């Protein structure tokens, strides 16, 4: 990572600063730039703290030359971009890297206890030490954020000078200096004491600063600060929302809004990539002749993609357009994208019929799928080659990214860009479906419906609370079918991590749960040595799948936290789980599509009082 220049230096081409003159501050992996340390997030390096810069200014953002272009047309169309770019590689392979800005600016010196902006300590160039005491400075542990995604410094001046009889316009003009000390009596906020040398106000502790209305009581609201775009950058639309105090390392400070897509035919062989910037124009041409004329003009001669293939690609693209009288929403288009993936996984794509460039190979297993019939599992498919592109669309603060609406998302740049950061995963997987007739009979059982309704209602309450207008809140996806598939995927991942030697964090679920879909894809989620060695595909053979599924279901019967886990009337975040905990079905965050909520192993195995509740109860009884 590279901090941006504070000023432009002479001698650089076009006023740009040579990247080799900028100090480095550590390394992160490419995947972390998408999932953990993306634009707008806070990152701690040694004893310093930074915010990752936005994507607008090339001098203060990524070096585009070190960010290879990636194409995935279906996802590009969904997100409205022409291409994606991989983040710069780690330090050993990158000349430049990510640009970051120091944040928060407020630092304290553990020797003299002064609390002030970093520059006021007069540190030597390239170092973060007190110019007087020559000890390492400590970045502020506290920041403030709002639900619109803005981020700002904690208002220490206002926190100290908070007397109700003090004129708010004079705050910060008392002539004194702030100091921070720790009493050392406890590790609580009460031991962190802030004072001002003006002597006009008593010292106060940080206790109570995390209350929801703590800053509202001081008549402080968000001013729309966006430090990742520049320290003077504020939201031109303003803000005024309530502020919340957060720890710098809190997961609520930054959550990425990730959207992903599998490369499926006819887009999976990469032959359409040269047309990436022309699709929007081609879609509006009505005849084959007009398309041919356009391509000849665009490529000044022969198009690298045969015209027949272009027509096939355009037909495939139009098939994903959601049907309806009203304009499709983003969720409608994303659901259509998933529907096409489900169809491709069901029908398969044999390797023998395609070239070596094919990136989606899905074949039926050699064994007899009939052995899975007693389990209610049908249509297993071996996904021998798989490519997933995962792009970060934006990010949220204080709001769950999986349940947010677009107005709550903070973009990665001030101006719309023709690209977004993304990563691609080459791997393998196993796809399976549940028997439709058996599933339809089970999911309409009154006890099943009533149990899932408890989770759905709890989840919907959370979504309503986070929405500005509850009538426009995102609807909870919880249905008996979805919770069953979700929990089944978790127990299978846990089982394969034991039986096949895969780390649970290297596997990921992809759920297909709707009225006309009932499938789950479990695939390798990393591109390292656990990515595509064939071990996961081997688990999809019917005999192996039958054995591991039975073992996983039996293992789910008992949890080391039982009977509390099974008998819990509410579990997880705000009661969005039932019989689910870290000792039984929960997974690492990278493996779960829904942040470990909407899980209930009772829907798999039943309860002691009502064993018929479980979809797999006939297996356990046999």
Coordinates of C-alpha atoms in Angstrom, one line a residue:
X1 CA 0.0 0.0 0.0
X2 CA 1.2 3.5 -0.8
X3 CA 0.1 6.7 0.9
X4 CA -0.9 9.4 -1.7
X5 CA 1.3 12.4 -2.1
X6 CA 0.6 15.4 0.0
X7 CA 1.6 17.7 -2.9
X8 CA 2.8 17.4 -6.4
X9 CA 6.5 17.3 -7.1
X10 CA 8.4 18.8 -10.0
X11 CA 9.8 16.7 -12.7
X12 CA 7.0 14.1 -12.9
X13 CA 5.2 13.5 -16.1
X14 CA 1.8 15.3 -16.2
X15 CA 2.3 16.4 -12.7
X16 CA 2.0 12.9 -11.4
X17 CA 4.2 11.7 -8.5
X18 CA 6.6 8.9 -9.3
X19 CA 5.3 5.9 -7.3
X20 CA 8.7 4.7 -6.4
X21 CA 9.2 7.9 -4.3
X22 CA 6.2 7.0 -2.0
X23 CA 6.8 5.0 1.1
X24 CA 5.2 1.5 1.4
X25 CA 3.2 0.5 4.5
X26 CA 2.7 -3.2 4.3
X27 CA 0.9 -5.7 2.0
X28 CA -2.5 -7.3 1.5
X29 CA -3.6 -10.1 -0.7
X30 CA -5.6 -9.4 -3.8
X31 CA -8.7 -11.1 -2.4
X32 CA -8.6 -9.0 0.7
X33 CA -8.9 -5.8 -1.3
X34 CA -12.4 -7.1 -2.3
X35 CA -13.6 -8.7 0.9
X36 CA -11.7 -6.9 3.8
X37 CA -9.6 -3.9 2.8
X38 CA -11.5 -2.4 -0.1
X39 CA -12.1 1.3 -0.9
X40 CA -13.2 3.2 2.1
X41 CA -12.2 0.7 4.7
X42 CA -9.7 1.2 7.5
X43 CA -6.5 -0.8 7.7
X44 CA -4.0 -1.0 10.5
X45 CA -0.4 -1.4 9.6
X46 CA 2.0 -1.8 12.5
X47 CA 1.0 1.1 14.8
X48 CA -0.5 3.3 12.1
X49 CA -4.0 3.5 10.6
X50 CA -5.1 4.4 7.1
X51 CA -8.2 4.5 4.9
X52 CA -8.0 3.0 1.4
X53 CA -8.4 5.7 -1.2
X54 CA -11.2 5.9 -3.8
X55 CA -10.9 5.1 -7.5
X56 CA -11.4 8.6 -9.0
X57 CA -7.9 10.1 -9.3
X58 CA -5.2 7.9 -10.8
X59 CA -2.5 9.6 -8.8
X60 CA -4.3 8.8 -5.6
X61 CA -5.8 5.5 -6.5
X62 CA -4.7 2.2 -8.2
X63 CA -2.1 2.2 -10.9
X64 CA -4.4 0.9 -13.7
X65 CA -1.4 -0.6 -15.4
X66 CA -1.0 -3.1 -12.5
X67 CA -4.7 -3.9 -12.4
X68 CA -5.4 -6.5 -15.1
X69 CA -8.8 -6.4 -16.9
X70 CA -11.3 -9.2 -16.2
X71 CA -14.5 -9.8 -18.2
X72 CA -17.8 -11.4 -17.2
X73 CA -20.5 -10.1 -19.4
X74 CA -23.5 -11.1 -17.3
X75 CA -22.2 -9.4 -14.2
X76 CA -20.9 -6.4 -16.2
X77 CA -24.4 -5.9 -17.5
X78 CA -26.0 -6.2 -14.1
X79 CA -23.7 -3.6 -12.6
X80 CA -23.6 -1.3 -15.6
X81 CA -19.8 -1.4 -16.3
X82 CA -17.7 -2.4 -19.3
X83 CA -15.1 -4.5 -17.5
X84 CA -13.6 -5.3 -14.1
X85 CA -10.1 -4.9 -12.8
X86 CA -8.1 -7.1 -10.5
X87 CA -6.6 -5.2 -7.6
X88 CA -2.8 -4.6 -7.7
X89 CA -0.8 -7.6 -6.5
X90 CA 1.1 -7.8 -3.3
X91 CA 4.4 -5.9 -2.8
X92 CA 6.7 -8.6 -4.3
X93 CA 4.8 -8.4 -7.6
X94 CA 3.7 -4.7 -7.6
X95 CA 5.7 -1.6 -8.3
X96 CA 3.0 0.7 -6.9
X97 CA 0.0 -0.9 -5.1
X98 CA -3.0 0.5 -3.3
X99 CA -3.0 4.2 -2.3
X100 CA -4.1 5.0 1.2
X101 CA -4.6 8.1 3.3
X102 CA -3.8 8.5 7.0
X103 CA -7.0 8.2 9.0
X104 CA -8.1 9.0 11.6
X105 CA -6.0 12.2 11.8
X106 CA -6.4 12.5 15.6
X107 CA -3.4 10.9 17.4
X108 CA -2.3 10.7 21.0
X109 CA 1.2 10.5 22.4
X110 CA 1.5 8.0 25.3
X111 CA 4.4 10.0 26.8
X112 CA 3.1 13.6 26.9
X113 CA -0.6 12.6 26.6
X114 CA -1.3 15.2 24.0
X115 CA -4.3 14.5 21.7
X116 CA -4.2 16.4 18.4
X117 CA -4.0 16.0 14.6
X118 CA -1.0 14.0 13.4
X119 CA 0.6 16.9 11.6
X120 CA 0.6 19.0 14.8
X121 CA 3.1 16.6 16.4
X122 CA 5.7 17.7 13.8
X123 CA 6.8 14.1 13.1
X124 CA 9.9 13.5 11.0
X125 CA 9.2 12.8 7.3
X126 CA 7.9 9.2 6.8
X127 CA 7.5 8.4 10.5
X128 CA 4.7 8.5 12.9
X129 CA 6.3 9.6 16.2
X130 CA 5.9 12.6 18.5
X131 CA 8.4 15.3 17.5
X132 CA 9.0 16.1 21.1
X133 CA 9.0 12.7 22.9
X134 CA 10.2 10.6 19.9
X135 CA 7.8 7.8 20.8
X136 CA 5.3 6.1 18.4
X137 CA 2.0 8.0 18.1
X138 CA -1.3 6.1 18.7
X139 CA -4.1 6.7 16.2
X140 CA -7.5 7.5 17.7
X141 CA -9.3 4.3 18.6
X142 CA -12.7 5.9 17.9
X143 CA -14.3 7.1 14.7
X144 CA -17.9 8.1 13.9
X145 CA -20.1 7.0 11.0
X146 CA -23.6 7.3 9.8
X147 CA -25.9 4.8 8.0
X148 CA -25.4 6.7 4.7
X149 CA -21.7 5.5 4.6
X150 CA -19.9 8.6 5.7
X151 CA -16.9 8.5 8.1
X152 CA -15.4 11.1 10.3
X153 CA -13.2 11.9 13.2
X154 CA -14.6 11.4 16.7
X155 CA -15.5 15.0 17.9
X156 CA -13.2 15.1 21.0
X157 CA -13.6 18.9 21.4
X158 CA -17.4 18.7 21.5
X159 CA -17.2 15.7 23.8
X160 CA -15.1 17.6 26.4
X161 CA -16.8 21.0 26.0
X162 CA -20.3 19.6 26.3
X163 CA -21.8 21.7 29.1
X164 CA -25.3 22.8 28.2
X165 CA -24.5 26.4 29.2
X166 CA -21.6 26.8 26.8
X167 CA -22.1 28.5 23.4
X168 CA -21.7 25.9 20.7
X169 CA -20.1 28.4 18.3
X170 CA -17.1 28.8 20.6
X171 CA -16.3 25.1 20.9
X172 CA -12.7 24.6 19.8
X173 CA -11.8 28.3 20.4
X174 CA -10.9 28.1 24.1
X175 CA -7.2 28.2 23.5
X176 CA -6.4 25.0 25.3
X177 CA -5.0 21.7 24.1
X178 CA -6.7 18.3 24.4
X179 CA -5.0 15.5 26.4
X180 CA -5.8 11.8 26.7
X181 CA -4.8 9.6 29.5
X182 CA -5.6 6.1 30.7
X183 CA -6.2 5.6 34.4
X184 CA -5.2 1.9 34.1
X185 CA -7.8 0.8 36.7
X186 CA -9.9 -1.1 34.3
X187 CA -10.0 -1.8 30.5
X188 CA -13.4 -0.1 30.2
X189 CA -14.2 3.2 28.5
X190 CA -14.4 4.8 32.0
X191 CA -10.6 4.5 32.2
X192 CA -10.0 6.6 29.1
X193 CA -10.1 10.2 30.2
X194 CA -10.1 13.3 27.9
X195 CA -9.3 16.8 29.3
X196 CA -8.6 20.3 28.0
X197 CA -5.8 22.5 29.3
X198 CA -8.1 25.6 29.0
X199 CA -9.3 24.7 32.6
X200 CA -12.8 25.8 31.9
X201 CA -14.3 22.3 31.7
X202 CA -13.7 19.2 33.9
X203 CA -12.1 16.1 32.4
X204 CA -14.5 13.5 31.1
X205 CA -14.2 9.8 30.3
X206 CA -15.2 8.0 27.1
X207 CA -17.9 6.2 29.0
X208 CA -21.3 6.6 27.3
X209 CA -19.8 7.6 23.9
X210 CA -21.1 4.4 22.3
X211 CA -24.8 5.1 23.2
X212 CA -27.0 5.4 20.2
X213 CA -28.0 9.0 21.1
X214 CA -24.7 10.0 22.7
X215 CA -23.7 12.4 19.9
X216 CA -27.3 13.4 19.1
X217 CA -27.6 14.7 22.7
X218 CA -24.7 17.1 21.8
X219 CA -26.7 18.3 18.7
X220 CA -24.1 16.7 16.4
X221 CA -25.1 15.3 13.1
X222 CA -23.2 13.9 10.1
X223 CA -21.5 16.5 7.8
X224 CA -21.1 14.0 5.0
X225 CA -17.3 13.5 5.3
X226 CA -15.7 11.1 2.8
X227 CA -12.0 10.9 3.8
X228 CA -11.2 8.1 1.3
X229 CA -11.8 10.7 -1.5
X230 CA -9.8 13.4 0.2
X231 CA -9.8 15.0 3.6
X232 CA -11.8 18.0 2.4
X233 CA -14.3 15.8 0.5
X234 CA -17.9 15.9 1.7
X235 CA -21.1 14.7 0.2
X236 CA -22.5 17.4 -2.1
X237 CA -26.0 16.3 -1.1
X238 CA -25.2 16.9 2.5
X239 CA -26.3 14.4 5.2
X240 CA -27.5 15.4 8.7
X241 CA -28.1 11.8 9.8
X242 CA -27.3 10.7 13.3
X243 CA -23.7 9.7 14.1
X244 CA -22.6 6.6 15.8
X245 CA -19.3 6.0 17.6
X246 CA -17.4 3.0 16.5
X247 CA -14.1 1.3 17.3
X248 CA -11.7 1.6 14.4
X249 CA -11.5 -2.2 13.9
X250 CA -15.3 -2.8 14.2
X251 CA -16.8 -4.9 11.4
X252 CA -19.6 -2.2 11.2
X253 CA -17.1 0.4 9.9
X254 CA -17.0 -1.2 6.5
X255 CA -19.0 -4.0 4.8
X256 CA -18.6 -4.6 1.1
X257 CA -21.6 -5.0 -1.2
X258 CA -20.5 -8.0 -3.3
X259 CA -22.2 -9.4 -6.4
X260 CA -21.0 -12.4 -8.2
X261 CA -21.7 -14.5 -11.2
X262 CA -20.6 -17.8 -12.6
X263 CA -19.2 -17.9 -16.2
X264 CA -21.7 -20.1 -18.0
X265 CA -22.3 -20.8 -21.8
X266 CA -22.2 -19.1 -24.1
X267 CA -20.0 -16.6 -22.2
X268 CA -17.7 -19.1 -20.6
X269 CA -15.1 -19.6 -23.3
X270 CA -13.8 -16.0 -23.2
X271 CA -14.3 -15.5 -27.0
X272 CA -16.8 -12.6 -26.4
X273 CA -14.3 -10.5 -24.4
X274 CA -13.2 -8.3 -27.3
X275 CA -16.8 -7.1 -27.6
X276 CA -17.0 -6.0 -24.0
X277 CA -17.4 -2.2 -24.8
X278 CA -19.7 -2.7 -27.7
X279 CA -22.6 -4.7 -26.2
X280 CA -24.7 -1.7 -25.2
X281 CA -24.6 -0.5 -28.8
X282 CA -25.2 -3.9 -30.3
X283 CA -28.3 -4.6 -28.1
X284 CA -30.1 -1.6 -29.7
X285 CA -29.5 -2.8 -33.3
X286 CA -32.5 -4.7 -34.7
X287 CA -31.2 -6.5 -37.7
X288 CA -28.4 -8.8 -38.5
X289 CA -27.2 -6.5 -41.3
X290 CA -27.0 -3.5 -39.0
X291 CA -25.0 -5.5 -36.5
X292 CA -22.6 -6.6 -39.2
X293 CA -22.1 -3.1 -40.4
X294 CA -21.5 -1.9 -36.9
X295 CA -18.9 -4.6 -36.2
X296 CA -17.0 -3.8 -39.4
X297 CA -16.8 -0.1 -38.5
X298 CA -15.9 -0.8 -34.8
X299 CA -13.0 -3.1 -35.6
X300 CA -12.1 -1.5 -38.9
X301 CA -12.4 -4.8 -40.8
X302 CA -12.8 -8.3 -39.6
X303 CA -14.4 -8.7 -36.2
X304 CA -12.5 -11.2 -33.9
X305 CA -15.9 -12.9 -33.1
X306 CA -17.8 -14.5 -36.0
X307 CA -21.2 -12.9 -36.7
X308 CA -23.1 -16.1 -36.0
X309 CA -21.6 -16.2 -32.5
X310 CA -22.4 -12.6 -31.9
X311 CA -26.1 -13.3 -32.7
X312 CA -26.1 -16.3 -30.3
X313 CA -24.6 -14.1 -27.6
X314 CA -27.2 -11.4 -28.1
X315 CA -30.0 -13.9 -28.0
X316 CA -28.6 -15.4 -24.8
X317 CA -28.4 -11.9 -23.2
X318 CA -32.0 -11.1 -24.1
X319 CA -33.2 -14.3 -22.5
X320 CA -32.0 -13.0 -19.1
X321 CA -34.2 -9.9 -19.3
X322 CA -36.9 -10.3 -16.6
X323 CA -40.4 -10.3 -18.0
X324 CA -43.0 -8.0 -16.6
X325 CA -45.1 -4.9 -17.2
X326 CA -42.9 -2.7 -15.1
X327 CA -39.2 -1.9 -15.5
X328 CA -37.1 -4.6 -13.7
X329 CA -35.4 -3.7 -10.5
X330 CA -31.8 -4.6 -9.7
X331 CA -33.1 -7.5 -7.6
X332 CA -35.2 -8.7 -10.5
X333 CA -32.2 -8.7 -12.8
X334 CA -30.0 -10.4 -10.3
X335 CA -32.6 -13.1 -9.8
X336 CA -32.7 -13.7 -13.5
X337 CA -28.9 -14.1 -13.5
X338 CA -29.2 -16.8 -10.9
X339 CA -32.0 -18.5 -12.8
X340 CA -29.8 -18.9 -15.9
X341 CA -27.0 -20.4 -13.7
X342 CA -29.5 -22.9 -12.2
X343 CA -30.5 -24.0 -15.7
X344 CA -26.9 -24.4 -16.8
X345 CA -26.1 -26.4 -13.7
X346 CA -29.0 -28.7 -14.3
X347 CA -28.4 -29.3 -18.0
X348 CA -24.6 -29.6 -17.7
X349 CA -21.8 -28.8 -20.2
X350 CA -19.7 -31.8 -21.2
X351 CA -16.0 -31.2 -21.5
X352 CA -15.7 -33.4 -24.6
X353 CA -17.8 -31.0 -26.6
X354 CA -15.7 -27.9 -26.0
X355 CA -12.2 -26.5 -26.4
X356 CA -9.6 -26.2 -23.7
X357 CA -10.6 -22.6 -23.2
X358 CA -14.0 -23.6 -21.8
X359 CA -14.2 -22.4 -18.2
X360 CA -17.5 -24.2 -17.3
X361 CA -17.5 -28.0 -17.4
X362 CA -20.5 -29.6 -15.6
X363 CA -21.1 -33.3 -16.1
X364 CA -23.4 -36.0 -14.7
X365 CA -21.6 -38.5 -12.4
X366 CA -20.7 -42.0 -13.5
X367 CA -22.5 -43.7 -10.6
X368 CA -26.2 -44.4 -10.2
X369 CA -28.0 -41.3 -8.9
X370 CA -30.8 -43.6 -7.7
X371 CA -28.9 -44.3 -4.5
X372 CA -29.7 -40.8 -3.4
X373 CA -33.5 -41.1 -3.9
X374 CA -34.1 -42.1 -0.2
X375 CA -32.4 -38.9 0.9
X376 CA -34.7 -36.8 -1.3
X377 CA -31.7 -35.6 -3.3
X378 CA -31.8 -35.7 -7.1
X379 CA -29.8 -34.5 -10.1
X380 CA -26.2 -34.3 -8.7
X381 CA -23.8 -32.7 -11.1
X382 CA -20.0 -32.6 -11.1
X383 CA -18.7 -29.1 -11.8
X384 CA -15.2 -30.0 -12.9
X385 CA -14.3 -26.5 -14.1
X386 CA -15.8 -23.3 -12.6
X387 CA -15.0 -19.7 -12.8
X388 CA -16.7 -17.1 -10.5
X389 CA -16.2 -13.4 -10.8
X390 CA -16.9 -11.5 -7.6
X391 CA -17.1 -7.7 -7.8
X392 CA -17.5 -5.1 -5.1
X393 CA -20.3 -2.7 -6.1
X394 CA -20.0 -0.4 -3.1
X395 CA -19.9 -0.6 0.7
X396 CA -22.0 0.2 3.7
X397 CA -21.4 1.3 7.3
X398 CA -23.6 0.4 10.3
X399 CA -25.9 -1.5 7.9
X400 CA -25.7 -5.1 6.9
X401 CA -24.6 -5.2 3.3
X402 CA -26.7 -8.3 2.5
X403 CA -29.9 -6.5 3.6
X404 CA -29.2 -3.0 2.3
X405 CA -30.9 -1.0 -0.4
X406 CA -29.1 0.9 -3.1
X407 CA -29.6 4.4 -1.5
X408 CA -27.7 3.1 1.6
X409 CA -24.7 2.0 -0.5
X410 CA -21.7 4.3 -0.7
X411 CA -20.0 4.2 -4.2
X412 CA -16.3 3.7 -4.7
X413 CA -15.8 7.0 -6.5
X414 CA -17.2 10.4 -6.9
X415 CA -18.0 10.0 -10.6
X416 CA -19.4 6.9 -12.2
X417 CA -16.7 4.6 -13.6
X418 CA -16.7 2.2 -16.5
X419 CA -15.2 -0.5 -14.3
X420 CA -15.3 -2.0 -10.8
X421 CA -12.8 -3.9 -8.6
X422 CA -13.3 -7.7 -8.8
X423 CA -11.6 -11.0 -8.3
X424 CA -12.0 -14.3 -10.1
X425 CA -11.9 -17.8 -8.7
X426 CA -11.0 -20.8 -10.8
X427 CA -12.2 -23.9 -9.1
X428 CA -14.6 -26.9 -8.9
X429 CA -17.8 -27.8 -7.2
X430 CA -20.7 -30.2 -6.6
X431 CA -24.3 -29.2 -7.5
X432 CA -27.3 -31.1 -6.1
X433 CA -31.1 -30.6 -6.0
X434 CA -33.9 -31.7 -3.7
X435 CA -36.7 -33.8 -5.0
X436 CA -39.5 -31.4 -5.9
X437 CA -42.5 -33.5 -4.9
X438 CA -41.1 -34.4 -1.5
X439 CA -40.0 -30.9 -0.9
X440 CA -43.4 -29.4 -1.8
X441 CA -45.1 -31.8 0.7
X442 CA -42.7 -31.0 3.5
X443 CA -42.6 -27.2 3.1
X444 CA -46.3 -26.9 3.5
X445 CA -46.4 -28.8 6.8
X446 CA -48.0 -26.4 9.4
X447 CA -45.2 -27.0 12.0
X448 CA -42.5 -26.3 9.4
X449 CA -44.2 -23.1 8.3
X450 CA -44.7 -21.9 11.8
X451 CA -41.1 -22.5 12.8
X452 CA -39.7 -20.7 9.8
X453 CA -42.1 -17.8 10.3
X454 CA -40.4 -17.1 13.7
X455 CA -37.1 -16.5 11.8
X456 CA -38.7 -14.6 9.0
X457 CA -40.5 -12.3 11.3
X458 CA -37.4 -11.6 13.4
X459 CA -35.3 -11.0 10.2
X460 CA -38.0 -8.7 8.8
X461 CA -38.1 -6.6 12.0
X462 CA -34.3 -6.1 11.6
X463 CA -34.7 -5.0 8.0
X464 CA -37.6 -2.7 8.8
X465 CA -35.6 -1.0 11.6
X466 CA -32.7 -0.4 9.2
X467 CA -34.9 1.1 6.4
X468 CA -35.8 4.8 6.3
X469 CA -39.3 3.8 5.1
X470 CA -40.4 0.4 6.5
X471 CA -42.8 0.0 3.6
X472 CA -39.9 0.0 1.2
X473 CA -37.7 -2.3 3.3
X474 CA -36.0 -5.3 1.7
X475 CA -38.1 -8.4 2.1
X476 CA -36.6 -11.3 4.1
X477 CA -35.7 -14.3 1.9
X478 CA -36.6 -16.8 4.6
X479 CA -38.8 -19.6 3.4
X480 CA -38.8 -23.3 4.5
X481 CA -37.1 -24.1 1.2
X482 CA -34.4 -21.5 1.6
X483 CA -33.6 -22.3 5.3
X484 CA -33.5 -26.0 4.5
X485 CA -31.1 -25.6 1.6
X486 CA -29.0 -23.1 3.6
X487 CA -28.6 -25.4 6.6
X488 CA -27.9 -28.4 4.4
X489 CA -25.1 -26.6 2.6
X490 CA -23.5 -25.7 5.9
X491 CA -23.6 -29.3 7.3
X492 CA -22.2 -30.6 4.0
X493 CA -19.3 -28.1 4.1
X494 CA -18.5 -29.0 7.6
X495 CA -18.6 -32.7 6.7
X496 CA -16.3 -32.3 3.7
X497 CA -13.9 -30.3 5.7
X498 CA -13.6 -33.4 7.9
X499 CA -13.9 -36.2 5.3
X500 CA -12.0 -34.7 2.4
X501 CA -9.5 -32.5 4.1
X502 CA -10.8 -29.2 2.9
X503 CA -10.6 -26.2 5.2
X504 CA -14.1 -25.0 5.7
X505 CA -13.0 -21.5 4.8
X506 CA -11.9 -22.7 1.3
X507 CA -15.5 -23.9 0.4
X508 CA -18.4 -21.7 -0.3
X509 CA -22.1 -22.1 -0.8
X510 CA -24.3 -20.7 -3.6
X511 CA -28.0 -21.2 -3.0
X512 CA -30.8 -21.5 -5.6
X513 CA -34.0 -21.2 -3.6
X514 CA -37.2 -20.0 -5.3
X515 CA -40.6 -21.4 -6.3
X516 CA -39.0 -23.0 -9.4
X517 CA -35.5 -23.7 -7.9
X518 CA -34.3 -25.9 -5.1
X519 CA -30.6 -26.5 -5.5
X520 CA -27.2 -25.7 -3.9
X521 CA -23.8 -25.5 -5.3
X522 CA -20.8 -26.0 -3.0
X523 CA -17.5 -25.0 -4.6
X524 CA -14.0 -24.0 -3.9
X525 CA -13.9 -20.3 -2.9
X526 CA -10.2 -19.7 -3.1
X527 CA -7.6 -19.9 -5.9
X528 CA -4.8 -21.4 -3.8
X529 CA -3.8 -25.0 -3.6
X530 CA -7.2 -26.0 -2.3
X531 CA -8.8 -24.7 -5.4
X532 CA -9.1 -27.2 -8.2
X533 CA -7.3 -30.5 -7.4
X534 CA -10.3 -32.7 -8.1
X535 CA -11.0 -33.7 -4.5
X536 CA -14.2 -31.8 -4.2
X537 CA -15.6 -33.2 -7.5
X538 CA -14.9 -36.7 -6.2
X539 CA -17.3 -36.1 -3.3
X540 CA -20.1 -35.6 -5.8
X541 CA -20.2 -39.2 -7.0
X542 CA -23.5 -40.7 -5.8
X543 CA -22.0 -43.3 -3.5
X544 CA -19.7 -40.8 -1.8
X545 CA -22.5 -38.2 -1.7
X546 CA -24.9 -40.6 -0.1
X547 CA -22.4 -41.6 2.5
X548 CA -21.3 -38.1 3.4
X549 CA -24.8 -36.7 3.4
X550 CA -26.0 -39.4 5.8
X551 CA -23.0 -38.8 8.0
X552 CA -23.6 -35.0 8.0
X553 CA -27.2 -35.4 8.9
X554 CA -26.5 -37.8 11.8
X555 CA -23.8 -35.4 13.0
X556 CA -26.4 -32.6 13.0
X557 CA -28.6 -34.5 15.4
X558 CA -26.4 -33.5 18.3
X559 CA -24.6 -30.3 19.2
X560 CA -22.2 -29.9 22.1
X561 CA -24.4 -27.0 23.2
X562 CA -27.5 -29.2 23.4
X563 CA -30.1 -29.1 24.8
X564 CA -29.8 -25.3 24.8
X565 CA -29.0 -25.1 21.1
X566 CA -31.9 -27.3 20.0
X567 CA -34.5 -25.8 22.4
X568 CA -33.6 -22.2 21.9
X569 CA -36.6 -20.1 20.8
X570 CA -34.3 -17.5 19.2
X571 CA -30.6 -17.5 18.4
X572 CA -28.1 -15.5 16.4
X573 CA -28.4 -11.9 15.5
X574 CA -31.8 -10.6 16.7
X575 CA -33.3 -14.1 16.7
X576 CA -32.7 -14.8 13.0
X577 CA -31.5 -18.4 13.8
X578 CA -33.1 -21.1 15.8
X579 CA -31.2 -24.4 16.4
X580 CA -27.8 -23.1 15.1
X581 CA -24.6 -22.1 16.8
X582 CA -20.8 -22.1 16.2
X583 CA -20.6 -25.6 17.6
X584 CA -22.8 -27.2 15.0
X585 CA -23.7 -25.5 11.7
X586 CA -22.2 -22.0 11.5
X587 CA -19.3 -21.4 9.1
X588 CA -16.5 -18.9 8.5
X589 CA -17.9 -15.7 7.0
X590 CA -16.2 -16.3 3.7
X591 CA -18.2 -19.5 3.2
X592 CA -21.7 -18.2 3.8
X593 CA -23.9 -16.1 1.5
X594 CA -26.1 -14.8 4.3
X595 CA -23.7 -14.0 7.2
X596 CA -24.6 -17.1 9.2
X597 CA -28.3 -16.2 9.7
X598 CA -31.5 -18.0 8.7
X599 CA -30.2 -21.4 9.9
X600 CA -32.0 -24.2 11.7
X601 CA -30.8 -27.8 11.9
X602 CA -34.2 -28.8 13.3
X603 CA -35.5 -28.6 9.8
X604 CA -32.9 -31.2 8.8
X605 CA -33.3 -33.7 11.7
X606 CA -36.4 -32.6 13.6
X607 CA -36.7 -32.0 17.4
X608 CA -37.1 -34.6 20.2
X609 CA -40.7 -33.5 20.5
X610 CA -41.5 -33.3 16.8
X611 CA -39.1 -35.5 14.8
X612 CA -41.3 -35.3 11.7
X613 CA -40.3 -31.7 11.4
X614 CA -37.0 -32.7 9.8
X615 CA -36.8 -33.2 6.0
X616 CA -34.4 -36.0 6.5
X617 CA -36.2 -37.7 9.4
X618 CA -37.0 -40.9 7.2
X619 CA -33.2 -41.3 6.8
X620 CA -32.6 -41.1 10.5
X621 CA -35.3 -43.6 11.3
X622 CA -34.0 -46.2 8.8

